Coordinates of N, CA and C in Angstrom, one line a residue:
X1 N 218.2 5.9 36.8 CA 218.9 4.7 37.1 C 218.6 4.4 38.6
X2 N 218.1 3.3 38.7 CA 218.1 2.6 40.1 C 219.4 2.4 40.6
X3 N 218.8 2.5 41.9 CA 220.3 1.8 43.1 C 220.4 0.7 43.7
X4 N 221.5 -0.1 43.6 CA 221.3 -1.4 43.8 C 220.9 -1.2 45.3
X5 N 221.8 -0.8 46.2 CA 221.5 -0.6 47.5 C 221.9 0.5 48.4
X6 N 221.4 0.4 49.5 CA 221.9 1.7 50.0 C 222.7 1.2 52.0
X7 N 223.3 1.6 52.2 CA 224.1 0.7 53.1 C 224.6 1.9 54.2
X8 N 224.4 1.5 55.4 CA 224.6 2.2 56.7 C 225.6 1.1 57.5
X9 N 226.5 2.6 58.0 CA 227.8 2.1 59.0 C 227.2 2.7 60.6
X10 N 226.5 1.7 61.1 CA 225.9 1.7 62.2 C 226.7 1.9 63.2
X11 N 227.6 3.2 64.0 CA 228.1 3.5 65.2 C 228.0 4.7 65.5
X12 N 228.0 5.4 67.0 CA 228.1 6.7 67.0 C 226.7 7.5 67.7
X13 N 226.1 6.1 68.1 CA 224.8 6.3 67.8 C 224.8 7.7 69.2
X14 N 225.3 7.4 69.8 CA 225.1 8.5 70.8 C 224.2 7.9 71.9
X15 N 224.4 7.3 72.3 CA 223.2 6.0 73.5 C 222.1 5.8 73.0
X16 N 222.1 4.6 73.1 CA 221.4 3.4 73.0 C 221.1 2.9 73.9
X17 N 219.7 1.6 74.1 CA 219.6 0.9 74.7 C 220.1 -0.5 74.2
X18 N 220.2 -1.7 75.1 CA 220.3 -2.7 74.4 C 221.7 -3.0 73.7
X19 N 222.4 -3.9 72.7 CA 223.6 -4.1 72.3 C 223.9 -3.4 70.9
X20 N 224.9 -3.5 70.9 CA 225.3 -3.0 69.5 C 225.0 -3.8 68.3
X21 N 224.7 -4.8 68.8 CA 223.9 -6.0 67.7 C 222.6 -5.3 67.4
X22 N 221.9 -5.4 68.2 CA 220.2 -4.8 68.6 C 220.4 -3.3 67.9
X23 N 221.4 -2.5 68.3 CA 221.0 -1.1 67.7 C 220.9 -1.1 66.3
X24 N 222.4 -2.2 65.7 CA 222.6 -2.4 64.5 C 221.2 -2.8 64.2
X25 N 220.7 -3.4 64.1 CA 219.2 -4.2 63.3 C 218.0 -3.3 63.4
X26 N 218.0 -2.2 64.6 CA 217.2 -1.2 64.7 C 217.5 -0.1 63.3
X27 N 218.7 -0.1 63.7 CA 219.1 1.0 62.2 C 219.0 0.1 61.0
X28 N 218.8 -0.8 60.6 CA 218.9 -1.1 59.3 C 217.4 -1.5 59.0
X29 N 216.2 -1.9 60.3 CA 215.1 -1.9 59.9 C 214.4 -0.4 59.7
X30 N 215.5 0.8 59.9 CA 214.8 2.1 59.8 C 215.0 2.6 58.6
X31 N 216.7 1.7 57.8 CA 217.2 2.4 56.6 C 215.7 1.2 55.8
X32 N 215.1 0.1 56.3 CA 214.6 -0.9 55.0 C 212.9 -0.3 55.2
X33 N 212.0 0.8 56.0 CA 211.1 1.1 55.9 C 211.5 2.7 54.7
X34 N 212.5 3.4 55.3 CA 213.4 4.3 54.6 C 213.0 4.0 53.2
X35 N 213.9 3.3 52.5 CA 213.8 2.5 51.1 C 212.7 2.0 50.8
X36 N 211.9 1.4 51.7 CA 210.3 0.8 51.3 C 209.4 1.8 51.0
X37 N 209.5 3.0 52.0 CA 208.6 4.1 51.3 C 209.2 4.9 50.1
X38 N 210.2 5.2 50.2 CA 210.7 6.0 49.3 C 210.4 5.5 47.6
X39 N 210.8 4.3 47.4 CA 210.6 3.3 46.2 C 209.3 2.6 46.0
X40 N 208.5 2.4 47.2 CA 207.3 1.7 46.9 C 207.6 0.1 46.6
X41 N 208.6 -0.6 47.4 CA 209.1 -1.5 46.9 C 208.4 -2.2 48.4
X42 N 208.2 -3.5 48.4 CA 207.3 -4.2 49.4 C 208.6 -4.6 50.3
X43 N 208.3 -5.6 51.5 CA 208.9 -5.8 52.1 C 210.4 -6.9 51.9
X44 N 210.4 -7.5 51.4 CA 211.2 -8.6 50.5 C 212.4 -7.7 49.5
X45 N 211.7 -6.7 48.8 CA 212.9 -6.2 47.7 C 213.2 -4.9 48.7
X46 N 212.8 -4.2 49.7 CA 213.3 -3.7 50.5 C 215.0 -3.9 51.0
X47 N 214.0 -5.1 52.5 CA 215.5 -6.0 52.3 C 216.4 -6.1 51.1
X48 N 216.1 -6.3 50.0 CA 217.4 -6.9 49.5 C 217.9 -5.3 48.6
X49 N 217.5 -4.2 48.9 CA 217.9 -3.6 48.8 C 218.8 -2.4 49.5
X50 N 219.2 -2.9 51.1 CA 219.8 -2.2 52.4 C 221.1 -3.3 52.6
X51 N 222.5 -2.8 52.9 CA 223.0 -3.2 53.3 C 223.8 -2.6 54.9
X52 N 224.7 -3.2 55.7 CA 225.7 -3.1 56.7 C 227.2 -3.3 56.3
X53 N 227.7 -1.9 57.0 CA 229.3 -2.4 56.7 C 229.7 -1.9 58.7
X54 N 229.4 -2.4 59.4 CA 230.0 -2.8 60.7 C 231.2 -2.0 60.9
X55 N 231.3 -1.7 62.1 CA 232.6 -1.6 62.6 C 233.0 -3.1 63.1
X56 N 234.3 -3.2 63.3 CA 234.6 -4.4 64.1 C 235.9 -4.6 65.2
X57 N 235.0 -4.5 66.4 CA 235.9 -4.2 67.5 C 235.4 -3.1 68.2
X58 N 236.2 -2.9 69.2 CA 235.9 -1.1 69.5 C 235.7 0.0 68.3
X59 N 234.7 0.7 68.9 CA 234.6 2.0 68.0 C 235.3 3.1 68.3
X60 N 234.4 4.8 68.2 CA 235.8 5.7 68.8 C 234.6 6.5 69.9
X61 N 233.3 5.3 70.3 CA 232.9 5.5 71.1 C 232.9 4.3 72.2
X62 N 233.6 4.7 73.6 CA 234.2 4.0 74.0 C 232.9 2.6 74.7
X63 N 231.4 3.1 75.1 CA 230.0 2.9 75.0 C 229.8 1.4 74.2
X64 N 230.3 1.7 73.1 CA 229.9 0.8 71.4 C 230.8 0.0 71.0
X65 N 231.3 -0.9 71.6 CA 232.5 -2.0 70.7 C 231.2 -3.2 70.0
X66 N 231.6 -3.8 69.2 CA 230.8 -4.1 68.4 C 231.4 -5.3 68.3
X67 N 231.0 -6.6 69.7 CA 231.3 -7.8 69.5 C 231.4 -8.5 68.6
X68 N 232.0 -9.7 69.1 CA 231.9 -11.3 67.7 C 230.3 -11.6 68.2
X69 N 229.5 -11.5 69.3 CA 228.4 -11.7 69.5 C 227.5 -11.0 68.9
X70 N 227.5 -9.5 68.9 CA 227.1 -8.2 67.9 C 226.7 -8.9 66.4
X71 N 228.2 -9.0 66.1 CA 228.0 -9.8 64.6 C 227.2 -10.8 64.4
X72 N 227.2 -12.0 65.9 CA 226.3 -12.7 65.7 C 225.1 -12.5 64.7
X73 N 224.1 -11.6 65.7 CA 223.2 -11.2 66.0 C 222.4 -10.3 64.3
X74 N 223.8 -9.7 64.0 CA 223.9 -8.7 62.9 C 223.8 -9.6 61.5
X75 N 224.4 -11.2 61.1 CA 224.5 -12.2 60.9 C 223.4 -12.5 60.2
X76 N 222.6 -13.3 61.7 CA 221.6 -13.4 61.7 C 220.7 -12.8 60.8
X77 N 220.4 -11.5 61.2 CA 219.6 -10.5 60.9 C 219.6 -10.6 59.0
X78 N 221.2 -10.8 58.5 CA 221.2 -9.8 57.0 C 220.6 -11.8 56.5
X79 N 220.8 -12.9 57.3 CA 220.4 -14.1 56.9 C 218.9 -14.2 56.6
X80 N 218.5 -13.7 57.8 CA 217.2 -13.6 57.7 C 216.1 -13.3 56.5
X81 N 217.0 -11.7 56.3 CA 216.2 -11.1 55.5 C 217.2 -10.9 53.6
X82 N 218.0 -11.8 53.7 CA 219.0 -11.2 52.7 C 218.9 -10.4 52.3
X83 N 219.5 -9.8 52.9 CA 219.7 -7.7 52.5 C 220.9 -8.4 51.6
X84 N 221.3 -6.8 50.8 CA 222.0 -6.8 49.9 C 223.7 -6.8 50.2
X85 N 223.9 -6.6 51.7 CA 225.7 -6.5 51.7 C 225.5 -6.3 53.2
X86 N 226.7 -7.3 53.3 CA 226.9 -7.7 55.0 C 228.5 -7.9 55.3
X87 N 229.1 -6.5 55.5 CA 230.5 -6.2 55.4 C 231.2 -5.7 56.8
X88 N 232.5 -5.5 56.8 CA 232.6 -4.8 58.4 C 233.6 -3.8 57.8
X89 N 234.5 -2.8 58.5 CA 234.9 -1.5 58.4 C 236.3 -2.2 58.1
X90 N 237.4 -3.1 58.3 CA 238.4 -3.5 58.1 C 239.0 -4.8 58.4
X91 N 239.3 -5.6 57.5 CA 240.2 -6.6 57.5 C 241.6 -6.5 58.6
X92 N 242.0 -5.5 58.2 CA 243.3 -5.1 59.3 C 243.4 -5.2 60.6
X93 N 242.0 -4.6 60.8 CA 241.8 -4.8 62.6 C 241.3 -6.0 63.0
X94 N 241.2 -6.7 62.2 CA 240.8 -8.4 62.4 C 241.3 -9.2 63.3
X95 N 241.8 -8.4 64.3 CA 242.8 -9.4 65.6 C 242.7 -8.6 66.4
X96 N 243.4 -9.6 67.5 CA 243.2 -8.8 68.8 C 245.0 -8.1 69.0
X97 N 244.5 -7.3 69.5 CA 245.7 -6.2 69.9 C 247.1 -7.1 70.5
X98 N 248.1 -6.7 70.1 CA 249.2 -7.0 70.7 C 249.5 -5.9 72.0
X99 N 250.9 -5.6 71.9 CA 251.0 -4.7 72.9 C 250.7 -3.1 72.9
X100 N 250.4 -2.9 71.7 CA 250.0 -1.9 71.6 C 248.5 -1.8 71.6
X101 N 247.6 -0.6 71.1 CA 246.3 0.3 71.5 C 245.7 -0.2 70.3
X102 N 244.1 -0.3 70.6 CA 243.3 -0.5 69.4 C 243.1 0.7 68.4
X103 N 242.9 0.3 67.0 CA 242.8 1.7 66.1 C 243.0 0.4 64.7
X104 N 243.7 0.9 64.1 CA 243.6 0.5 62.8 C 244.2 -0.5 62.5
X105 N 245.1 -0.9 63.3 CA 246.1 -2.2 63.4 C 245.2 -3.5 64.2
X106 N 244.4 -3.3 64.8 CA 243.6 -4.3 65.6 C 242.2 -3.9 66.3
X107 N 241.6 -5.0 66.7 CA 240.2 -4.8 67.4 C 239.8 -4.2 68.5
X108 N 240.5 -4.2 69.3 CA 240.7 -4.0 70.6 C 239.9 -4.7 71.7
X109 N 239.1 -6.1 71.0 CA 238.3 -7.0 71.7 C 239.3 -8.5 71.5
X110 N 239.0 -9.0 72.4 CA 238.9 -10.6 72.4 C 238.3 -11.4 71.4
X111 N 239.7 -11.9 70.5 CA 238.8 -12.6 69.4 C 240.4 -13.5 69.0
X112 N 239.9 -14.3 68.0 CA 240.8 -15.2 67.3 C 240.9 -14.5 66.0
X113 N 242.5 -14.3 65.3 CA 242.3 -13.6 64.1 C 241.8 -14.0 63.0
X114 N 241.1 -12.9 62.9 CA 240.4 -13.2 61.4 C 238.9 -13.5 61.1
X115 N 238.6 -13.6 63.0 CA 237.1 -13.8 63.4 C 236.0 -13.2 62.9
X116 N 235.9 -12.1 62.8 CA 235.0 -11.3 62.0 C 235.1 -11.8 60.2
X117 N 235.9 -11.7 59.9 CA 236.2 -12.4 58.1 C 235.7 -13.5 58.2
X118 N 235.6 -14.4 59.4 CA 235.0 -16.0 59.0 C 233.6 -15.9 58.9
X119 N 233.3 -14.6 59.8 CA 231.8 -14.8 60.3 C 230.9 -14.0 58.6
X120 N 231.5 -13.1 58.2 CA 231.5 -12.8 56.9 C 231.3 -13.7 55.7
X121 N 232.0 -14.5 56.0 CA 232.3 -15.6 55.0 C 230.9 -16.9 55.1
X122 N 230.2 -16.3 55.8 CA 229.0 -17.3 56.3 C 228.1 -16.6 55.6
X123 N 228.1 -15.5 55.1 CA 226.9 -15.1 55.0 C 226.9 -15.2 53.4
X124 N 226.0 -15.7 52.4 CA 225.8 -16.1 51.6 C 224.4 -14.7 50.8
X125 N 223.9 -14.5 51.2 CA 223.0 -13.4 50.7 C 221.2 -14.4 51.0

């Protein structure tokens, strides 16, 4: 039985250069050579065989928050090549922090609620 796809949660990386957008697309062009050799599948069914499920907001490395610009970037990337799934780690944290700490209740970045879900909602495959 084939696999529809295979999907990496890009954080953690332990330093990086560059953004967390940039690392994200580094890692998913390593998971789509990954799958390309493994399957023998060319470059096109590659792609549409790798997906992203994002953090969104800060991570639990303090290094790696993973902007609305990030996403841009990350966006872009799954538009480009329609990979198979372009998701983020939680709906919940979809806002910015009240008075309390970021973690599961919120982002811990600067955003309008729900910002990440809209940017989601752009992406079509």
């Amino acid at each position: 039985m084939d696999n529809d796809g295979w999907v990496v949660m890009p954080f953690d990386f332990g330093g990086h250069t560059g953004t967390m957008g940039q690392a994200t697309v580094s890692a998913l062009e390593g998971l789509k050579a990954a799958v390309k050799n493994s399957y023998g599948y060319g470059d096109a069914d590659a792609y549409r065989h790798i997906g992203v499920s994002s953090m969104n907001g800060k991570t639990d490395d303090a290094g790696e928050p993973v902007t609305l610009a990030d996403f841009r970037t990350i966006l872009g990337y799954a538009q480009q090549h329609h990979i198979a799934r372009f998701a983020f780690w939680s709906v919940n944290r979809d806002r910015r922090c009240g008075s309390g700490s970021d973690g599961d209740s919120c982002s811990g970045v600067s955003q309008e609620p729900y910002a990440y879900t809209k940017m989601v909602a752009k992406y079509v495959g």
